PDB file of C-alpha atoms in Angstrom:
ATOM      1  CA  MET M   1       9.674 -18.829 -14.658  1.00  0.00           C
ATOM      2  CA  ASN M   2       8.609 -16.274 -17.274  1.00  0.00           C
ATOM      3  CA  LYS M   3       5.502 -15.192 -15.378  1.00  0.00           C
ATOM      4  CA  VAL M   4       5.194 -12.584 -12.644  1.00  0.00           C
ATOM      5  CA  ILE M   5       2.494 -12.308  -9.990  1.00  0.00           C
ATOM      6  CA  ILE M   6       2.175  -8.818  -8.556  1.00  0.00           C
ATOM      7  CA  PHE M   7       0.581  -8.382  -5.146  1.00  0.00           C
ATOM      8  CA  ASP M   8      -0.927  -5.184  -3.837  1.00  0.00           C
ATOM      9  CA  TRP M   9      -0.482  -4.545  -0.116  1.00  0.00           C
ATOM     10  CA  GLY M  10      -3.374  -2.538   1.360  1.00  0.00           C
ATOM     11  CA  GLY M  11      -6.540  -4.608   1.123  1.00  0.00           C
ATOM     12  CA  ILE M  12      -4.623  -7.707   0.035  1.00  0.00           C
ATOM     13  CA  VAL M  13      -2.321  -8.097   3.020  1.00  0.00           C
ATOM     14  CA  GLU M  14      -3.214  -5.245   5.335  1.00  0.00           C
ATOM     15  CA  SER M  15      -6.909  -5.262   6.203  1.00  0.00           C
ATOM     16  CA  HIS M  16      -9.140  -2.633   4.658  1.00  0.00           C
ATOM     17  CA  GLU M  17     -12.289  -4.378   5.824  1.00  0.00           C
ATOM     18  CA  ASN M  18     -15.408  -2.489   6.911  1.00  0.00           C
ATOM     19  CA  ASP M  19     -14.584   0.738   5.084  1.00  0.00           C
ATOM     20  CA  TRP M  20     -10.961   0.816   6.279  1.00  0.00           C
ATOM     21  CA  LYS M  21     -12.089   0.577   9.926  1.00  0.00           C
ATOM     22  CA  ASP M  22      -8.760  -0.601  11.404  1.00  0.00           C
ATOM     23  CA  LEU M  23      -6.742   1.967   9.466  1.00  0.00           C
ATOM     24  CA  LYS M  24      -9.059   4.819  10.401  1.00  0.00           C
ATOM     25  CA  GLU M  25      -8.932   3.834  14.064  1.00  0.00           C
ATOM     26  CA  ALA M  26      -5.126   3.805  13.922  1.00  0.00           C
ATOM     27  CA  LYS M  27      -5.040   7.334  12.479  1.00  0.00           C
ATOM     28  CA  VAL M  28      -7.370   8.501  15.255  1.00  0.00           C
ATOM     29  CA  ARG M  29      -5.065   6.959  17.852  1.00  0.00           C
ATOM     30  CA  VAL M  30      -2.070   8.760  16.350  1.00  0.00           C
ATOM     31  CA  ILE M  31      -3.680  12.172  16.697  1.00  0.00           C
ATOM     32  CA  LYS M  32      -5.238  11.521  20.088  1.00  0.00           C
ATOM     33  CA  ARG M  33      -1.785  10.771  21.461  1.00  0.00           C
ATOM     34  CA  PHE M  34      -1.176  14.503  20.987  1.00  0.00           C
ATOM     35  CA  ASN M  35      -4.655  16.058  21.102  1.00  0.00           C
ATOM     36  CA  GLY M  36      -7.311  14.183  23.015  1.00  0.00           C
ATOM     37  CA  SER M  37      -9.920  16.905  22.614  1.00  0.00           C
ATOM     38  CA  LEU M  38     -10.763  15.999  19.015  1.00  0.00           C
ATOM     39  CA  THR M  39     -13.545  13.551  18.241  1.00  0.00           C
ATOM     40  CA  ASP M  40     -12.904  10.579  15.970  1.00  0.00           C
ATOM     41  CA  LYS M  41     -14.915  12.257  13.220  1.00  0.00           C
ATOM     42  CA  GLU M  42     -12.962  15.481  13.549  1.00  0.00           C
ATOM     43  CA  VAL M  43      -9.675  13.612  13.189  1.00  0.00           C
ATOM     44  CA  LEU M  44     -10.798  11.738  10.092  1.00  0.00           C
ATOM     45  CA  ASP M  45     -12.373  14.823   8.511  1.00  0.00           C
ATOM     46  CA  ARG M  46      -9.192  16.844   9.055  1.00  0.00           C
ATOM     47  CA  TRP M  47      -6.735  14.126   8.012  1.00  0.00           C
ATOM     48  CA  THR M  48      -5.106  14.704   4.626  1.00  0.00           C
ATOM     49  CA  ASP M  49      -2.976  12.534   2.372  1.00  0.00           C
ATOM     50  CA  LYS M  50      -1.643  15.485   0.388  1.00  0.00           C
ATOM     51  CA  THR M  51       0.945  18.179   0.975  1.00  0.00           C
ATOM     52  CA  SER M  52       0.095  21.879   1.041  1.00  0.00           C
ATOM     53  CA  LYS M  53       0.974  21.920  -2.687  1.00  0.00           C
ATOM     54  CA  GLY M  54      -1.491  19.138  -3.416  1.00  0.00           C
ATOM     55  CA  ILE M  55       1.129  16.426  -3.900  1.00  0.00           C
ATOM     56  CA  ALA M  56      -0.127  12.984  -2.894  1.00  0.00           C
ATOM     57  CA  ILE M  57       2.114  11.892  -0.045  1.00  0.00           C
ATOM     58  CA  GLY M  58       2.495   8.427  -1.552  1.00  0.00           C
ATOM     59  CA  ALA M  59       3.893   9.892  -4.757  1.00  0.00           C
ATOM     60  CA  SER M  60       6.977  11.546  -3.318  1.00  0.00           C
ATOM     61  CA  ASN M  61      10.141  10.470  -1.530  1.00  0.00           C
ATOM     62  CA  ASN M  62      11.297  14.061  -1.133  1.00  0.00           C
ATOM     63  CA  ILE M  63      11.928  14.747   2.557  1.00  0.00           C
ATOM     64  CA  GLU M  64      10.659  18.328   2.190  1.00  0.00           C
ATOM     65  CA  ASP M  65       7.351  17.063   0.794  1.00  0.00           C
ATOM     66  CA  ILE M  66       7.060  14.569   3.637  1.00  0.00           C
ATOM     67  CA  LYS M  67       7.768  17.233   6.251  1.00  0.00           C
ATOM     68  CA  ASP M  68       5.273  19.552   4.571  1.00  0.00           C
ATOM     69  CA  TRP M  69       2.622  16.830   4.796  1.00  0.00           C
ATOM     70  CA  VAL M  70       3.348  16.239   8.483  1.00  0.00           C
ATOM     71  CA  ASN M  71       3.151  19.961   9.149  1.00  0.00           C
ATOM     72  CA  LEU M  72      -0.167  20.210   7.320  1.00  0.00           C
ATOM     73  CA  VAL M  73      -1.648  17.283   9.240  1.00  0.00           C
ATOM     74  CA  GLN M  74      -0.521  18.858  12.492  1.00  0.00           C
ATOM     75  CA  GLN M  75      -1.944  22.253  11.562  1.00  0.00           C
ATOM     76  CA  ASN M  76      -5.276  20.624  10.765  1.00  0.00           C
ATOM     77  CA  MET M  77      -5.263  18.888  14.139  1.00  0.00           C
ATOM     78  CA  GLY M  78      -4.020  21.816  16.218  1.00  0.00           C
ATOM     79  CA  ILE M  79      -0.839  20.104  17.345  1.00  0.00           C
ATOM     80  CA  GLU M  80       2.868  20.855  17.097  1.00  0.00           C
ATOM     81  CA  ILE M  81       5.132  17.826  17.499  1.00  0.00           C
ATOM     82  CA  PRO M  82       8.727  17.224  16.332  1.00  0.00           C
ATOM     83  CA  PHE M  83       8.807  15.388  12.996  1.00  0.00           C
ATOM     84  CA  ASP M  84      10.626  12.329  14.363  1.00  0.00           C
ATOM     85  CA  GLU M  85       8.158  11.978  17.239  1.00  0.00           C
ATOM     86  CA  PHE M  86       5.168  12.137  14.904  1.00  0.00           C
ATOM     87  CA  LYS M  87       6.773   9.547  12.615  1.00  0.00           C
ATOM     88  CA  ARG M  88       7.496   7.244  15.580  1.00  0.00           C
ATOM     89  CA  VAL M  89       3.926   7.388  16.861  1.00  0.00           C
ATOM     90  CA  TYR M  90       2.509   6.935  13.358  1.00  0.00           C
ATOM     91  CA  GLU M  91       4.595   3.806  12.800  1.00  0.00           C
ATOM     92  CA  GLU M  92       3.771   2.497  16.265  1.00  0.00           C
ATOM     93  CA  GLU M  93       0.000   2.887  16.011  1.00  0.00           C
ATOM     94  CA  LEU M  94      -0.356   1.665  12.443  1.00  0.00           C
ATOM     95  CA  SER M  95       1.837  -1.374  13.091  1.00  0.00           C
ATOM     96  CA  VAL M  96      -1.046  -3.025  14.953  1.00  0.00           C
ATOM     97  CA  VAL M  97      -3.474  -2.857  12.021  1.00  0.00           C
ATOM     98  CA  LYS M  98      -4.686  -6.359  11.205  1.00  0.00           C
ATOM     99  CA  TYR M  99      -3.066  -8.167   8.281  1.00  0.00           C
ATOM    100  CA  TYR M 100      -3.539 -11.520   6.593  1.00  0.00           C
ATOM    101  CA  LYS M 101      -0.603 -13.756   7.446  1.00  0.00           C
ATOM    102  CA  ASP M 102      -1.981 -16.598   5.333  1.00  0.00           C
ATOM    103  CA  VAL M 103      -1.831 -14.396   2.222  1.00  0.00           C
ATOM    104  CA  VAL M 104       1.794 -13.533   2.992  1.00  0.00           C
ATOM    105  CA  ALA M 105       2.691 -17.200   3.412  1.00  0.00           C
ATOM    106  CA  TYR M 106       0.932 -18.040   0.160  1.00  0.00           C
ATOM    107  CA  ALA M 107       2.704 -15.256  -1.743  1.00  0.00           C
ATOM    108  CA  HIS M 108       6.084 -16.438  -0.509  1.00  0.00           C
ATOM    109  CA  SER M 109       5.247 -20.048  -1.453  1.00  0.00           C
ATOM    110  CA  LEU M 110       4.905 -19.058  -5.111  1.00  0.00           C
ATOM    111  CA  LYS M 111       8.607 -18.307  -5.552  1.00  0.00           C
ATOM    112  CA  GLU M 112       9.166 -21.885  -6.685  1.00  0.00           C
ATOM    113  CA  LYS M 113       6.679 -21.423  -9.535  1.00  0.00           C
ATOM    114  CA  CYS M 114       7.141 -17.853 -10.756  1.00  0.00           C
ATOM    115  CA  LYS M 115       8.536 -14.438  -9.925  1.00  0.00           C
ATOM    116  CA  ILE M 116       6.672 -12.450  -7.292  1.00  0.00           C
ATOM    117  CA  ALA M 117       6.404  -8.692  -6.930  1.00  0.00           C
ATOM    118  CA  ILE M 118       4.844  -5.934  -4.849  1.00  0.00           C
ATOM    119  CA  LEU M 119       3.115  -2.910  -6.387  1.00  0.00           C
ATOM    120  CA  SER M 120       1.582  -0.656  -3.775  1.00  0.00           C
ATOM    121  CA  ASN M 121       0.608   2.936  -3.078  1.00  0.00           C
ATOM    122  CA  LEU M 122       2.057   3.952   0.265  1.00  0.00           C
ATOM    123  CA  THR M 123       3.979   6.647   2.100  1.00  0.00           C
ATOM    124  CA  PRO M 124       7.584   6.506   3.345  1.00  0.00           C
ATOM    125  CA  PHE M 125       6.151   6.131   6.852  1.00  0.00           C
ATOM    126  CA  ASP M 126       4.545   2.841   5.788  1.00  0.00           C
ATOM    127  CA  LYS M 127       7.655   1.068   4.500  1.00  0.00           C
ATOM    128  CA  LYS M 128       8.734  -0.241   7.901  1.00  0.00           C
ATOM    129  CA  ARG M 129       5.287  -1.739   8.398  1.00  0.00           C
ATOM    130  CA  ILE M 130       5.000  -3.311   4.957  1.00  0.00           C
ATOM    131  CA  ASP M 131       8.461  -4.841   5.352  1.00  0.00           C
ATOM    132  CA  MET M 132       7.507  -6.265   8.738  1.00  0.00           C
ATOM    133  CA  GLN M 133       4.320  -7.788   7.336  1.00  0.00           C
ATOM    134  CA  TYR M 134       5.482  -8.875   3.883  1.00  0.00           C
ATOM    135  CA  ASP M 135       9.284  -9.337   4.249  1.00  0.00           C
ATOM    136  CA  LEU M 136      10.184  -7.432   1.102  1.00  0.00           C
ATOM    137  CA  SER M 137      13.495  -9.291   0.775  1.00  0.00           C
ATOM    138  CA  LYS M 138      11.588 -12.364  -0.397  1.00  0.00           C
ATOM    139  CA  PHE M 139      10.132 -10.590  -3.427  1.00  0.00           C
ATOM    140  CA  ASP M 140      11.828 -10.478  -6.793  1.00  0.00           C
ATOM    141  CA  TYR M 141      10.537  -6.993  -7.556  1.00  0.00           C
ATOM    142  CA  VAL M 142       9.353  -4.226  -5.235  1.00  0.00           C
ATOM    143  CA  TYR M 143       7.486  -1.224  -6.624  1.00  0.00           C
ATOM    144  CA  LEU M 144       6.444   1.255  -3.934  1.00  0.00           C
ATOM    145  CA  SER M 145       4.697   4.407  -5.094  1.00  0.00           C
ATOM    146  CA  PHE M 146       6.746   6.870  -3.073  1.00  0.00           C
ATOM    147  CA  GLU M 147       9.970   5.346  -4.409  1.00  0.00           C
ATOM    148  CA  ILE M 148       8.991   5.475  -8.076  1.00  0.00           C
ATOM    149  CA  GLY M 149       7.130   8.782  -7.693  1.00  0.00           C
ATOM    150  CA  LEU M 150       3.878   7.465  -9.149  1.00  0.00           C
ATOM    151  CA  ARG M 151       0.652   6.087  -7.732  1.00  0.00           C
ATOM    152  CA  LYS M 152      -1.767   3.572  -9.199  1.00  0.00           C
ATOM    153  CA  PRO M 153      -3.867   3.897 -11.297  1.00  0.00           C
ATOM    154  CA  ASP M 154      -1.633   6.388 -13.116  1.00  0.00           C
ATOM    155  CA  LYS M 155      -0.918   4.728 -16.457  1.00  0.00           C
ATOM    156  CA  ARG M 156       2.768   5.580 -16.066  1.00  0.00           C
ATOM    157  CA  VAL M 157       2.958   3.091 -13.197  1.00  0.00           C
ATOM    158  CA  TYR M 158       2.010   0.229 -15.494  1.00  0.00           C
ATOM    159  CA  GLU M 159       4.365   1.431 -18.213  1.00  0.00           C
ATOM    160  CA  TYR M 160       7.184   1.649 -15.663  1.00  0.00           C
ATOM    161  CA  VAL M 161       6.565  -1.878 -14.394  1.00  0.00           C
ATOM    162  CA  LEU M 162       6.235  -3.333 -17.890  1.00  0.00           C
ATOM    163  CA  LYS M 163       9.512  -1.779 -18.966  1.00  0.00           C
ATOM    164  CA  ASP M 164      11.279  -2.986 -15.832  1.00  0.00           C
ATOM    165  CA  LEU M 165       9.952  -6.553 -16.053  1.00  0.00           C
ATOM    166  CA  ASN M 166      10.572  -6.739 -19.803  1.00  0.00           C
ATOM    167  CA  ILE M 167       8.000  -9.476 -20.381  1.00  0.00           C
ATOM    168  CA  LEU M 168       4.754  -9.793 -22.314  1.00  0.00           C
ATOM    169  CA  PRO M 169       1.856  -8.140 -20.461  1.00  0.00           C
ATOM    170  CA  GLU M 170      -0.206 -11.335 -20.530  1.00  0.00           C
ATOM    171  CA  ASN M 171       2.480 -12.935 -18.367  1.00  0.00           C
ATOM    172  CA  ILE M 172       1.679 -10.565 -15.510  1.00  0.00           C
ATOM    173  CA  LEU M 173      -1.055 -11.184 -12.943  1.00  0.00           C
ATOM    174  CA  LEU M 174      -2.039  -8.258 -10.707  1.00  0.00           C
ATOM    175  CA  ILE M 175      -3.829  -9.088  -7.460  1.00  0.00           C
ATOM    176  CA  ASP M 176      -5.450  -5.894  -6.182  1.00  0.00           C
ATOM    177  CA  ASP M 177      -8.610  -4.854  -4.346  1.00  0.00           C
ATOM    178  CA  ASP M 178      -9.135  -1.511  -6.112  1.00  0.00           C
ATOM    179  CA  THR M 179     -11.368  -1.424  -9.197  1.00  0.00           C
ATOM    180  CA  ASN M 180      -9.528   1.483 -10.848  1.00  0.00           C
ATOM    181  CA  ASN M 181      -6.171  -0.249 -10.437  1.00  0.00           C
ATOM    182  CA  ILE M 182      -7.583  -3.421 -11.958  1.00  0.00           C
ATOM    183  CA  LEU M 183      -9.178  -1.624 -14.919  1.00  0.00           C
ATOM    184  CA  MET M 184      -5.937   0.156 -15.815  1.00  0.00           C
ATOM    185  CA  ALA M 185      -4.001  -3.112 -15.620  1.00  0.00           C
ATOM    186  CA  LYS M 186      -6.488  -4.673 -18.036  1.00  0.00           C
ATOM    187  CA  GLU M 187      -5.956  -1.788 -20.455  1.00  0.00           C
ATOM    188  CA  TYR M 188      -2.289  -2.750 -20.572  1.00  0.00           C
ATOM    189  CA  GLY M 189      -3.090  -6.405 -21.208  1.00  0.00           C
ATOM    190  CA  TRP M 190      -2.271  -7.716 -17.758  1.00  0.00           C
ATOM    191  CA  LYS M 191      -4.167 -10.589 -16.198  1.00  0.00           C
ATOM    192  CA  THR M 192      -5.998  -9.466 -13.076  1.00  0.00           C
ATOM    193  CA  CYS M 193      -7.578 -10.765  -9.904  1.00  0.00           C
ATOM    194  CA  GLN M 194      -9.733  -8.344  -7.941  1.00  0.00           C
ATOM    195  CA  ALA M 195      -9.994  -9.650  -4.406  1.00  0.00           C
ATOM    196  CA  TYR M 196      -9.497  -8.884  -0.734  1.00  0.00           C
ATOM    197  CA  GLY M 197      -7.095 -10.556   1.652  1.00  0.00           C
ATOM    198  CA  TYR M 198      -9.871 -12.459   3.368  1.00  0.00           C
ATOM    199  CA  GLU M 199     -10.655 -14.113   0.011  1.00  0.00           C
ATOM    200  CA  LEU M 200      -7.582 -16.324  -0.115  1.00  0.00           C
ATOM    201  CA  ASP M 201      -9.487 -19.093  -1.912  1.00  0.00           C
ATOM    202  CA  LYS M 202     -10.329 -16.667  -4.727  1.00  0.00           C
ATOM    203  CA  ILE M 203      -6.720 -15.498  -4.920  1.00  0.00           C
ATOM    204  CA  GLN M 204      -5.460 -19.076  -5.073  1.00  0.00           C
ATOM    205  CA  LYS M 205      -7.902 -19.948  -7.844  1.00  0.00           C
ATOM    206  CA  CYS M 206      -6.814 -16.934  -9.921  1.00  0.00           C
ATOM    207  CA  VAL M 207      -3.150 -17.862  -9.444  1.00  0.00           C
ATOM    208  CA  GLU M 208      -3.702 -21.505 -10.375  1.00  0.00           C
ATOM    209  CA  GLU M 209      -5.510 -20.502 -13.580  1.00  0.00           C
ATOM    210  CA  PHE M 210      -2.762 -18.014 -14.414  1.00  0.00           C
ATOM    211  CA  LEU M 211       0.062 -20.507 -13.910  1.00  0.00           C
ATOM    212  CA  CYS M 212      -1.534 -23.486 -15.639  1.00  0.00           C
TER     213      CYS M 212
END
């Protein structure tokens, strides 16, 4: 079992179909729970994934950065809600975003053949959801951007994972929907499979070729 298959989350398990339609609708629902006067477009135009200092929210596990991001989102939306209440509503609304259960089942089934891992860009608010969908306890390695302080396709992410796995790069297969993430993985000698969660047949074919 000297090979590792690394799964992305968003786009591979959680649906990012139709230009992130489900995710965008969930964000709109979050804000409209507190301010129903905004249009959907206004919510999406004002939403930010960075703090007031320009730090990508998925690249920090610092509680002050997270609170700063929440405050900035609220300022943009004209709302003022306690942090814990905003977090609760965020988790509640985004928990209903569609995800591919067959991909999860397939990923878990591979444990008998190789090591499996997660490498995903996400915020601390997303961890509860990803754990519910993926069951992180079943993975041999879990690399979440906010925990390691780096986001794909930053080259340091790939260096971090390579060092942690301590295996040859050609023994790693990354399954990801994002072109930039795939290209950087190729630069480091990883095997790659660019796909979406609704392309399970393609994912299976890539895995079979990798493991043969």
